Protein backbone atom coordinates (compact mmCIF):
# COMPACT_ATOMS: atom_id res chain seq x y z
CA UNK A 1 0.00 0.00 0.00
CA UNK A 2 1.61 3.30 -1.09
CA UNK A 3 1.50 6.42 1.04
CA UNK A 4 -1.38 8.07 -0.86
CA UNK A 5 -3.50 4.89 -0.65
CA UNK A 6 -2.79 4.68 3.09
CA UNK A 7 -3.82 8.30 3.62
CA UNK A 8 -7.00 7.92 1.58
CA UNK A 9 -7.89 4.80 3.57
CA UNK A 10 -7.73 6.93 6.72
CA UNK A 11 -10.07 9.63 5.45
CA UNK A 12 -13.22 7.99 6.84
CA UNK A 13 -11.79 7.87 10.35
CA UNK A 14 -10.35 11.38 10.17
CA UNK A 15 -13.61 12.86 8.87
CA UNK A 16 -15.78 11.20 11.50
CA UNK A 17 -15.10 14.05 13.92
CA UNK A 18 -16.64 16.53 11.50
CA UNK A 19 -19.64 14.40 10.57
CA UNK A 20 -21.93 15.31 13.44
CA UNK A 21 -21.22 19.01 13.10
CA UNK A 22 -21.50 19.17 9.32
CA UNK A 23 -24.27 16.69 8.46
CA UNK A 24 -26.84 19.49 8.29
CA UNK A 25 -24.29 22.04 7.09
CA UNK A 26 -22.02 20.23 4.62
CA UNK A 27 -18.63 21.60 3.68
CA UNK A 28 -18.01 22.40 0.00
CA UNK A 29 -14.67 21.19 -1.34
CA UNK A 30 -13.71 22.62 -4.74
CA UNK A 31 -10.88 20.85 -6.56
CA UNK A 32 -9.25 22.79 -9.39
CA UNK A 33 -7.94 20.03 -11.63
CA UNK A 34 -7.16 19.13 -15.24
CA UNK A 35 -6.84 16.03 -17.38
CA UNK A 36 -3.61 17.55 -18.69
CA UNK A 37 -1.90 17.82 -15.28
CA UNK A 38 0.26 14.87 -14.21
CA UNK A 39 0.03 15.90 -10.53
CA UNK A 40 -3.78 15.83 -10.50
CA UNK A 41 -4.84 12.14 -10.52
CA UNK A 42 -3.96 11.64 -6.83
CA UNK A 43 -6.10 14.66 -5.93
CA UNK A 44 -8.90 13.36 -8.16
CA UNK A 45 -8.77 10.14 -6.11
CA UNK A 46 -8.99 12.10 -2.85
CA UNK A 47 -12.04 13.97 -4.16
CA UNK A 48 -13.72 10.69 -5.11
CA UNK A 49 -13.22 9.42 -1.55
CA UNK A 50 -14.65 12.63 -0.11
CA UNK A 51 -17.80 11.92 -2.10
CA UNK A 52 -18.47 8.96 0.17
CA UNK A 53 -19.18 11.31 3.09
CA UNK A 54 -22.55 13.00 3.53
CA UNK A 55 -20.96 15.93 5.38
CA UNK A 56 -18.89 16.97 2.33
CA UNK A 57 -19.99 18.31 -1.07
CA UNK A 58 -17.04 17.72 -3.42
CA UNK A 59 -16.87 19.50 -6.78
CA UNK A 60 -14.25 19.03 -9.49
CA UNK A 61 -13.75 22.30 -11.38
CA UNK A 62 -11.71 21.45 -14.46
CA UNK A 63 -9.63 24.42 -15.65
CA UNK A 64 -8.46 25.14 -19.19
CA UNK A 65 -4.91 26.43 -18.80
CA UNK A 66 -3.31 22.99 -19.21
CA UNK A 67 -4.96 22.41 -22.58
CA UNK A 68 -2.01 23.94 -24.49
CA UNK A 69 0.19 20.92 -23.69
CA UNK A 70 -1.75 18.85 -26.22
CA UNK A 71 -4.74 17.31 -24.48
CA UNK A 72 -7.84 19.55 -24.31
CA UNK A 73 -9.81 18.70 -21.18
CA UNK A 74 -13.40 18.09 -22.31
CA UNK A 75 -14.68 19.10 -18.85
CA UNK A 76 -12.72 22.37 -18.69
CA UNK A 77 -14.60 25.65 -18.40
CA UNK A 78 -12.87 29.05 -18.56
CA UNK A 79 -15.31 30.20 -15.87
CA UNK A 80 -13.67 27.75 -13.47
CA UNK A 81 -10.27 29.24 -14.26
CA UNK A 82 -11.80 32.66 -13.58
CA UNK A 83 -13.17 31.41 -10.25
CA UNK A 84 -9.78 30.07 -9.23
CA UNK A 85 -8.15 33.40 -10.10
CA UNK A 86 -10.82 35.13 -8.02
CA UNK A 87 -9.86 33.06 -4.99
CA UNK A 88 -6.20 33.88 -5.60
CA UNK A 89 -6.89 37.62 -5.74
CA UNK A 90 -8.98 37.43 -2.57
CA UNK A 91 -6.05 35.72 -0.82
CA UNK A 92 -3.50 38.24 -2.16
CA UNK A 93 -1.77 35.68 -4.38
CA UNK A 94 -0.50 36.23 -7.91
CA UNK A 95 -0.47 32.66 -9.18
CA UNK A 96 -2.76 29.64 -9.44
CA UNK A 97 -1.95 25.94 -9.64
CA UNK A 98 -3.40 22.45 -9.88
CA UNK A 99 -4.36 20.40 -7.99
CA UNK A 100 -5.69 23.01 -5.56
CA UNK A 101 -8.58 22.42 -3.18
CA UNK A 102 -10.52 25.35 -1.76
CA UNK A 103 -12.50 24.25 1.28
CA UNK A 104 -15.56 26.12 2.45
CA UNK A 105 -14.33 29.12 0.46
CA UNK A 106 -11.95 29.73 3.40
CA UNK A 107 -8.92 27.46 3.18
CA UNK A 108 -6.79 26.20 0.33
CA UNK A 109 -4.48 23.19 0.27
CA UNK A 110 -2.73 20.97 -2.24
CA UNK A 111 -5.43 18.50 -3.18
CA UNK A 112 -3.17 15.45 -3.13
CA UNK A 113 -2.43 15.84 0.60
CA UNK A 114 -5.38 14.07 2.28
CA UNK A 115 -4.54 14.90 5.88
CA UNK A 116 -4.21 18.61 5.07
CA UNK A 117 -7.56 18.37 3.30
CA UNK A 118 -9.19 16.71 6.31
CA UNK A 119 -7.75 19.31 8.70
CA UNK A 120 -9.22 22.10 6.56
CA UNK A 121 -12.61 20.34 6.36
CA UNK A 122 -12.68 19.98 10.14
CA UNK A 123 -11.84 23.67 10.60
CA UNK A 124 -14.55 24.70 8.13
CA UNK A 125 -17.11 22.39 9.75
CA UNK A 126 -16.45 23.99 13.14
CA UNK A 127 -17.50 27.44 11.95
CA UNK A 128 -20.96 28.53 13.16
CA UNK A 129 -23.73 28.36 10.57
CA UNK A 130 -24.92 31.78 9.41
CA UNK A 131 -27.85 30.58 7.32
CA UNK A 132 -30.18 27.60 6.99
CA UNK A 133 -30.60 26.46 3.38
CA UNK A 134 -33.03 23.91 1.94
CA UNK A 135 -33.82 22.62 -1.54
CA UNK A 136 -36.90 20.93 -2.96
CA UNK A 137 -37.36 19.80 -6.54
CA UNK A 138 -40.81 19.66 -8.10
CA UNK A 139 -40.48 18.35 -11.64
CA UNK A 140 -38.24 20.77 -13.52
CA UNK A 141 -38.43 23.47 -10.83
CA UNK A 142 -35.96 23.81 -7.96
CA UNK A 143 -37.28 25.59 -4.88
CA UNK A 144 -34.54 27.32 -2.90
CA UNK A 145 -35.33 28.53 0.59
CA UNK A 146 -32.97 30.09 3.14
CA UNK A 147 -33.21 32.03 6.35
CA UNK A 148 -30.46 33.93 8.17
CA UNK A 149 -29.24 32.66 11.53
CA UNK A 150 -27.12 35.77 12.14
CA UNK A 151 -26.27 39.06 10.45
CA UNK A 152 -25.12 38.30 6.92
CA UNK A 153 -22.70 40.02 4.55
CA UNK A 154 -23.83 40.48 0.96
CA UNK A 155 -24.19 36.91 -0.21
CA UNK A 156 -24.00 35.41 -3.70
CA UNK A 157 -26.41 32.61 -4.58
CA UNK A 158 -24.78 30.01 -6.85
CA UNK A 159 -26.19 26.90 -8.50
CA UNK A 160 -24.08 24.17 -10.09
CA UNK A 161 -24.71 20.65 -11.41
CA UNK A 162 -22.21 17.81 -11.41
CA UNK A 163 -21.71 14.57 -13.29
CA UNK A 164 -21.18 11.84 -10.67
CA UNK A 165 -18.53 9.80 -12.49
CA UNK A 166 -16.86 9.35 -15.90
CA UNK A 167 -13.80 7.38 -16.99
CA UNK A 168 -11.51 9.02 -19.54
CA UNK A 169 -8.81 7.51 -21.73
CA UNK A 170 -6.16 10.23 -22.08
CA UNK A 171 -4.21 10.03 -25.32
CA UNK A 172 -1.87 13.02 -25.15
CA UNK A 173 -0.32 15.55 -22.78
CA UNK A 174 1.29 14.81 -19.41
CA UNK A 175 -1.13 11.96 -18.65
CA UNK A 176 -0.92 10.30 -22.07
CA UNK A 177 -1.71 6.60 -21.90
CA UNK A 178 -3.56 6.81 -18.58
CA UNK A 179 -7.17 5.90 -17.90
CA UNK A 180 -8.55 8.12 -15.12
CA UNK A 181 -11.90 8.03 -13.35
CA UNK A 182 -13.19 11.53 -12.66
CA UNK A 183 -15.99 12.21 -10.18
CA UNK A 184 -18.21 15.13 -9.14
CA UNK A 185 -17.47 16.95 -12.41
CA UNK A 186 -18.96 20.44 -12.14
CA UNK A 187 -20.89 21.95 -15.04
CA UNK A 188 -23.61 24.47 -15.73
CA UNK A 189 -22.54 26.92 -13.03
CA UNK A 190 -25.08 29.74 -12.60
CA UNK A 191 -25.10 32.91 -10.52
CA UNK A 192 -28.69 33.35 -9.36
CA UNK A 193 -28.51 36.66 -7.51
CA UNK A 194 -27.54 38.42 -4.31
CA UNK A 195 -29.10 38.12 -0.86
CA UNK A 196 -28.53 40.43 2.11
CA UNK A 197 -30.38 38.33 4.68
CA UNK A 198 -32.85 41.08 5.55
CA UNK A 199 -35.70 38.77 4.53
CA UNK A 200 -35.87 35.00 4.00
CA UNK A 201 -34.63 33.91 0.59
CA UNK A 202 -37.15 32.34 -1.78
CA UNK A 203 -36.18 31.40 -5.34
CA UNK A 204 -37.74 29.04 -7.87
CA UNK A 205 -35.41 28.19 -10.74
CA UNK A 206 -35.72 25.79 -13.69
CA UNK A 207 -33.58 22.65 -13.72
CA UNK A 208 -33.50 19.80 -16.21
CA UNK A 209 -31.86 16.41 -16.29
CA UNK A 210 -30.89 13.96 -13.58
CA UNK A 211 -27.48 15.26 -12.48
CA UNK A 212 -27.22 16.29 -8.82
CA UNK A 213 -27.86 19.95 -7.97
CA UNK A 214 -25.81 22.04 -5.53
CA UNK A 215 -26.72 25.50 -4.23
CA UNK A 216 -24.20 27.63 -2.33
CA UNK A 217 -24.50 30.89 -0.43
CA UNK A 218 -21.12 32.57 -0.61
CA UNK A 219 -19.91 35.90 0.73
CA UNK A 220 -19.34 38.35 -2.10
CA UNK A 221 -15.77 38.69 -3.33
CA UNK A 222 -14.86 34.97 -3.18
CA UNK A 223 -15.35 34.86 0.55
CA UNK A 224 -16.47 31.99 2.79
CA UNK A 225 -19.30 29.70 1.73
CA UNK A 226 -21.90 30.40 4.40
CA UNK A 227 -24.28 27.54 3.57
CA UNK A 228 -24.66 24.81 0.96
CA UNK A 229 -27.17 22.11 0.10
CA UNK A 230 -27.39 19.33 -2.46
CA UNK A 231 -30.05 17.22 -4.15
CA UNK A 232 -28.76 13.95 -5.62
CSV table of C-alpha atoms in Angstrom, one decimal:
chain,number,residue,atom,x,y,z
A,1,UNK,CA,0.0,0.0,0.0
A,2,UNK,CA,1.6,3.3,-1.1
A,3,UNK,CA,1.5,6.4,1.0
A,4,UNK,CA,-1.4,8.1,-0.9
A,5,UNK,CA,-3.5,4.9,-0.6
A,6,UNK,CA,-2.8,4.7,3.1
A,7,UNK,CA,-3.8,8.3,3.6
A,8,UNK,CA,-7.0,7.9,1.6
A,9,UNK,CA,-7.9,4.8,3.6
A,10,UNK,CA,-7.7,6.9,6.7
A,11,UNK,CA,-10.1,9.6,5.5
A,12,UNK,CA,-13.2,8.0,6.8
A,13,UNK,CA,-11.8,7.9,10.3
A,14,UNK,CA,-10.4,11.4,10.2
A,15,UNK,CA,-13.6,12.9,8.9
A,16,UNK,CA,-15.8,11.2,11.5
A,17,UNK,CA,-15.1,14.1,13.9
A,18,UNK,CA,-16.6,16.5,11.5
A,19,UNK,CA,-19.6,14.4,10.6
A,20,UNK,CA,-21.9,15.3,13.4
A,21,UNK,CA,-21.2,19.0,13.1
A,22,UNK,CA,-21.5,19.2,9.3
A,23,UNK,CA,-24.3,16.7,8.5
A,24,UNK,CA,-26.8,19.5,8.3
A,25,UNK,CA,-24.3,22.0,7.1
A,26,UNK,CA,-22.0,20.2,4.6
A,27,UNK,CA,-18.6,21.6,3.7
A,28,UNK,CA,-18.0,22.4,0.0
A,29,UNK,CA,-14.7,21.2,-1.3
A,30,UNK,CA,-13.7,22.6,-4.7
A,31,UNK,CA,-10.9,20.8,-6.6
A,32,UNK,CA,-9.3,22.8,-9.4
A,33,UNK,CA,-7.9,20.0,-11.6
A,34,UNK,CA,-7.2,19.1,-15.2
A,35,UNK,CA,-6.8,16.0,-17.4
A,36,UNK,CA,-3.6,17.6,-18.7
A,37,UNK,CA,-1.9,17.8,-15.3
A,38,UNK,CA,0.3,14.9,-14.2
A,39,UNK,CA,0.0,15.9,-10.5
A,40,UNK,CA,-3.8,15.8,-10.5
A,41,UNK,CA,-4.8,12.1,-10.5
A,42,UNK,CA,-4.0,11.6,-6.8
A,43,UNK,CA,-6.1,14.7,-5.9
A,44,UNK,CA,-8.9,13.4,-8.2
A,45,UNK,CA,-8.8,10.1,-6.1
A,46,UNK,CA,-9.0,12.1,-2.9
A,47,UNK,CA,-12.0,14.0,-4.2
A,48,UNK,CA,-13.7,10.7,-5.1
A,49,UNK,CA,-13.2,9.4,-1.6
A,50,UNK,CA,-14.7,12.6,-0.1
A,51,UNK,CA,-17.8,11.9,-2.1
A,52,UNK,CA,-18.5,9.0,0.2
A,53,UNK,CA,-19.2,11.3,3.1
A,54,UNK,CA,-22.6,13.0,3.5
A,55,UNK,CA,-21.0,15.9,5.4
A,56,UNK,CA,-18.9,17.0,2.3
A,57,UNK,CA,-20.0,18.3,-1.1
A,58,UNK,CA,-17.0,17.7,-3.4
A,59,UNK,CA,-16.9,19.5,-6.8
A,60,UNK,CA,-14.2,19.0,-9.5
A,61,UNK,CA,-13.7,22.3,-11.4
A,62,UNK,CA,-11.7,21.5,-14.5
A,63,UNK,CA,-9.6,24.4,-15.6
A,64,UNK,CA,-8.5,25.1,-19.2
A,65,UNK,CA,-4.9,26.4,-18.8
A,66,UNK,CA,-3.3,23.0,-19.2
A,67,UNK,CA,-5.0,22.4,-22.6
A,68,UNK,CA,-2.0,23.9,-24.5
A,69,UNK,CA,0.2,20.9,-23.7
A,70,UNK,CA,-1.7,18.9,-26.2
A,71,UNK,CA,-4.7,17.3,-24.5
A,72,UNK,CA,-7.8,19.6,-24.3
A,73,UNK,CA,-9.8,18.7,-21.2
A,74,UNK,CA,-13.4,18.1,-22.3
A,75,UNK,CA,-14.7,19.1,-18.8
A,76,UNK,CA,-12.7,22.4,-18.7
A,77,UNK,CA,-14.6,25.7,-18.4
A,78,UNK,CA,-12.9,29.1,-18.6
A,79,UNK,CA,-15.3,30.2,-15.9
A,80,UNK,CA,-13.7,27.8,-13.5
A,81,UNK,CA,-10.3,29.2,-14.3
A,82,UNK,CA,-11.8,32.7,-13.6
A,83,UNK,CA,-13.2,31.4,-10.2
A,84,UNK,CA,-9.8,30.1,-9.2
A,85,UNK,CA,-8.2,33.4,-10.1
A,86,UNK,CA,-10.8,35.1,-8.0
A,87,UNK,CA,-9.9,33.1,-5.0
A,88,UNK,CA,-6.2,33.9,-5.6
A,89,UNK,CA,-6.9,37.6,-5.7
A,90,UNK,CA,-9.0,37.4,-2.6
A,91,UNK,CA,-6.1,35.7,-0.8
A,92,UNK,CA,-3.5,38.2,-2.2
A,93,UNK,CA,-1.8,35.7,-4.4
A,94,UNK,CA,-0.5,36.2,-7.9
A,95,UNK,CA,-0.5,32.7,-9.2
A,96,UNK,CA,-2.8,29.6,-9.4
A,97,UNK,CA,-1.9,25.9,-9.6
A,98,UNK,CA,-3.4,22.5,-9.9
A,99,UNK,CA,-4.4,20.4,-8.0
A,100,UNK,CA,-5.7,23.0,-5.6
A,101,UNK,CA,-8.6,22.4,-3.2
A,102,UNK,CA,-10.5,25.3,-1.8
A,103,UNK,CA,-12.5,24.2,1.3
A,104,UNK,CA,-15.6,26.1,2.5
A,105,UNK,CA,-14.3,29.1,0.5
A,106,UNK,CA,-12.0,29.7,3.4
A,107,UNK,CA,-8.9,27.5,3.2
A,108,UNK,CA,-6.8,26.2,0.3
A,109,UNK,CA,-4.5,23.2,0.3
A,110,UNK,CA,-2.7,21.0,-2.2
A,111,UNK,CA,-5.4,18.5,-3.2
A,112,UNK,CA,-3.2,15.4,-3.1
A,113,UNK,CA,-2.4,15.8,0.6
A,114,UNK,CA,-5.4,14.1,2.3
A,115,UNK,CA,-4.5,14.9,5.9
A,116,UNK,CA,-4.2,18.6,5.1
A,117,UNK,CA,-7.6,18.4,3.3
A,118,UNK,CA,-9.2,16.7,6.3
A,119,UNK,CA,-7.8,19.3,8.7
A,120,UNK,CA,-9.2,22.1,6.6
A,121,UNK,CA,-12.6,20.3,6.4
A,122,UNK,CA,-12.7,20.0,10.1
A,123,UNK,CA,-11.8,23.7,10.6
A,124,UNK,CA,-14.5,24.7,8.1
A,125,UNK,CA,-17.1,22.4,9.8
A,126,UNK,CA,-16.5,24.0,13.1
A,127,UNK,CA,-17.5,27.4,11.9
A,128,UNK,CA,-21.0,28.5,13.2
A,129,UNK,CA,-23.7,28.4,10.6
A,130,UNK,CA,-24.9,31.8,9.4
A,131,UNK,CA,-27.9,30.6,7.3
A,132,UNK,CA,-30.2,27.6,7.0
A,133,UNK,CA,-30.6,26.5,3.4
A,134,UNK,CA,-33.0,23.9,1.9
A,135,UNK,CA,-33.8,22.6,-1.5
A,136,UNK,CA,-36.9,20.9,-3.0
A,137,UNK,CA,-37.4,19.8,-6.5
A,138,UNK,CA,-40.8,19.7,-8.1
A,139,UNK,CA,-40.5,18.3,-11.6
A,140,UNK,CA,-38.2,20.8,-13.5
A,141,UNK,CA,-38.4,23.5,-10.8
A,142,UNK,CA,-36.0,23.8,-8.0
A,143,UNK,CA,-37.3,25.6,-4.9
A,144,UNK,CA,-34.5,27.3,-2.9
A,145,UNK,CA,-35.3,28.5,0.6
A,146,UNK,CA,-33.0,30.1,3.1
A,147,UNK,CA,-33.2,32.0,6.4
A,148,UNK,CA,-30.5,33.9,8.2
A,149,UNK,CA,-29.2,32.7,11.5
A,150,UNK,CA,-27.1,35.8,12.1
A,151,UNK,CA,-26.3,39.1,10.5
A,152,UNK,CA,-25.1,38.3,6.9
A,153,UNK,CA,-22.7,40.0,4.5
A,154,UNK,CA,-23.8,40.5,1.0
A,155,UNK,CA,-24.2,36.9,-0.2
A,156,UNK,CA,-24.0,35.4,-3.7
A,157,UNK,CA,-26.4,32.6,-4.6
A,158,UNK,CA,-24.8,30.0,-6.8
A,159,UNK,CA,-26.2,26.9,-8.5
A,160,UNK,CA,-24.1,24.2,-10.1
A,161,UNK,CA,-24.7,20.7,-11.4
A,162,UNK,CA,-22.2,17.8,-11.4
A,163,UNK,CA,-21.7,14.6,-13.3
A,164,UNK,CA,-21.2,11.8,-10.7
A,165,UNK,CA,-18.5,9.8,-12.5
A,166,UNK,CA,-16.9,9.4,-15.9
A,167,UNK,CA,-13.8,7.4,-17.0
A,168,UNK,CA,-11.5,9.0,-19.5
A,169,UNK,CA,-8.8,7.5,-21.7
A,170,UNK,CA,-6.2,10.2,-22.1
A,171,UNK,CA,-4.2,10.0,-25.3
A,172,UNK,CA,-1.9,13.0,-25.1
A,173,UNK,CA,-0.3,15.5,-22.8
A,174,UNK,CA,1.3,14.8,-19.4
A,175,UNK,CA,-1.1,12.0,-18.6
A,176,UNK,CA,-0.9,10.3,-22.1
A,177,UNK,CA,-1.7,6.6,-21.9
A,178,UNK,CA,-3.6,6.8,-18.6
A,179,UNK,CA,-7.2,5.9,-17.9
A,180,UNK,CA,-8.5,8.1,-15.1
A,181,UNK,CA,-11.9,8.0,-13.4
A,182,UNK,CA,-13.2,11.5,-12.7
A,183,UNK,CA,-16.0,12.2,-10.2
A,184,UNK,CA,-18.2,15.1,-9.1
A,185,UNK,CA,-17.5,16.9,-12.4
A,186,UNK,CA,-19.0,20.4,-12.1
A,187,UNK,CA,-20.9,21.9,-15.0
A,188,UNK,CA,-23.6,24.5,-15.7
A,189,UNK,CA,-22.5,26.9,-13.0
A,190,UNK,CA,-25.1,29.7,-12.6
A,191,UNK,CA,-25.1,32.9,-10.5
A,192,UNK,CA,-28.7,33.3,-9.4
A,193,UNK,CA,-28.5,36.7,-7.5
A,194,UNK,CA,-27.5,38.4,-4.3
A,195,UNK,CA,-29.1,38.1,-0.9
A,196,UNK,CA,-28.5,40.4,2.1
A,197,UNK,CA,-30.4,38.3,4.7
A,198,UNK,CA,-32.9,41.1,5.5
A,199,UNK,CA,-35.7,38.8,4.5
A,200,UNK,CA,-35.9,35.0,4.0
A,201,UNK,CA,-34.6,33.9,0.6
A,202,UNK,CA,-37.1,32.3,-1.8
A,203,UNK,CA,-36.2,31.4,-5.3
A,204,UNK,CA,-37.7,29.0,-7.9
A,205,UNK,CA,-35.4,28.2,-10.7
A,206,UNK,CA,-35.7,25.8,-13.7
A,207,UNK,CA,-33.6,22.7,-13.7
A,208,UNK,CA,-33.5,19.8,-16.2
A,209,UNK,CA,-31.9,16.4,-16.3
A,210,UNK,CA,-30.9,14.0,-13.6
A,211,UNK,CA,-27.5,15.3,-12.5
A,212,UNK,CA,-27.2,16.3,-8.8
A,213,UNK,CA,-27.9,20.0,-8.0
A,214,UNK,CA,-25.8,22.0,-5.5
A,215,UNK,CA,-26.7,25.5,-4.2
A,216,UNK,CA,-24.2,27.6,-2.3
A,217,UNK,CA,-24.5,30.9,-0.4
A,218,UNK,CA,-21.1,32.6,-0.6
A,219,UNK,CA,-19.9,35.9,0.7
A,220,UNK,CA,-19.3,38.4,-2.1
A,221,UNK,CA,-15.8,38.7,-3.3
A,222,UNK,CA,-14.9,35.0,-3.2
A,223,UNK,CA,-15.3,34.9,0.6
A,224,UNK,CA,-16.5,32.0,2.8
A,225,UNK,CA,-19.3,29.7,1.7
A,226,UNK,CA,-21.9,30.4,4.4
A,227,UNK,CA,-24.3,27.5,3.6
A,228,UNK,CA,-24.7,24.8,1.0
A,229,UNK,CA,-27.2,22.1,0.1
A,230,UNK,CA,-27.4,19.3,-2.5
A,231,UNK,CA,-30.0,17.2,-4.1
A,232,UNK,CA,-28.8,13.9,-5.6
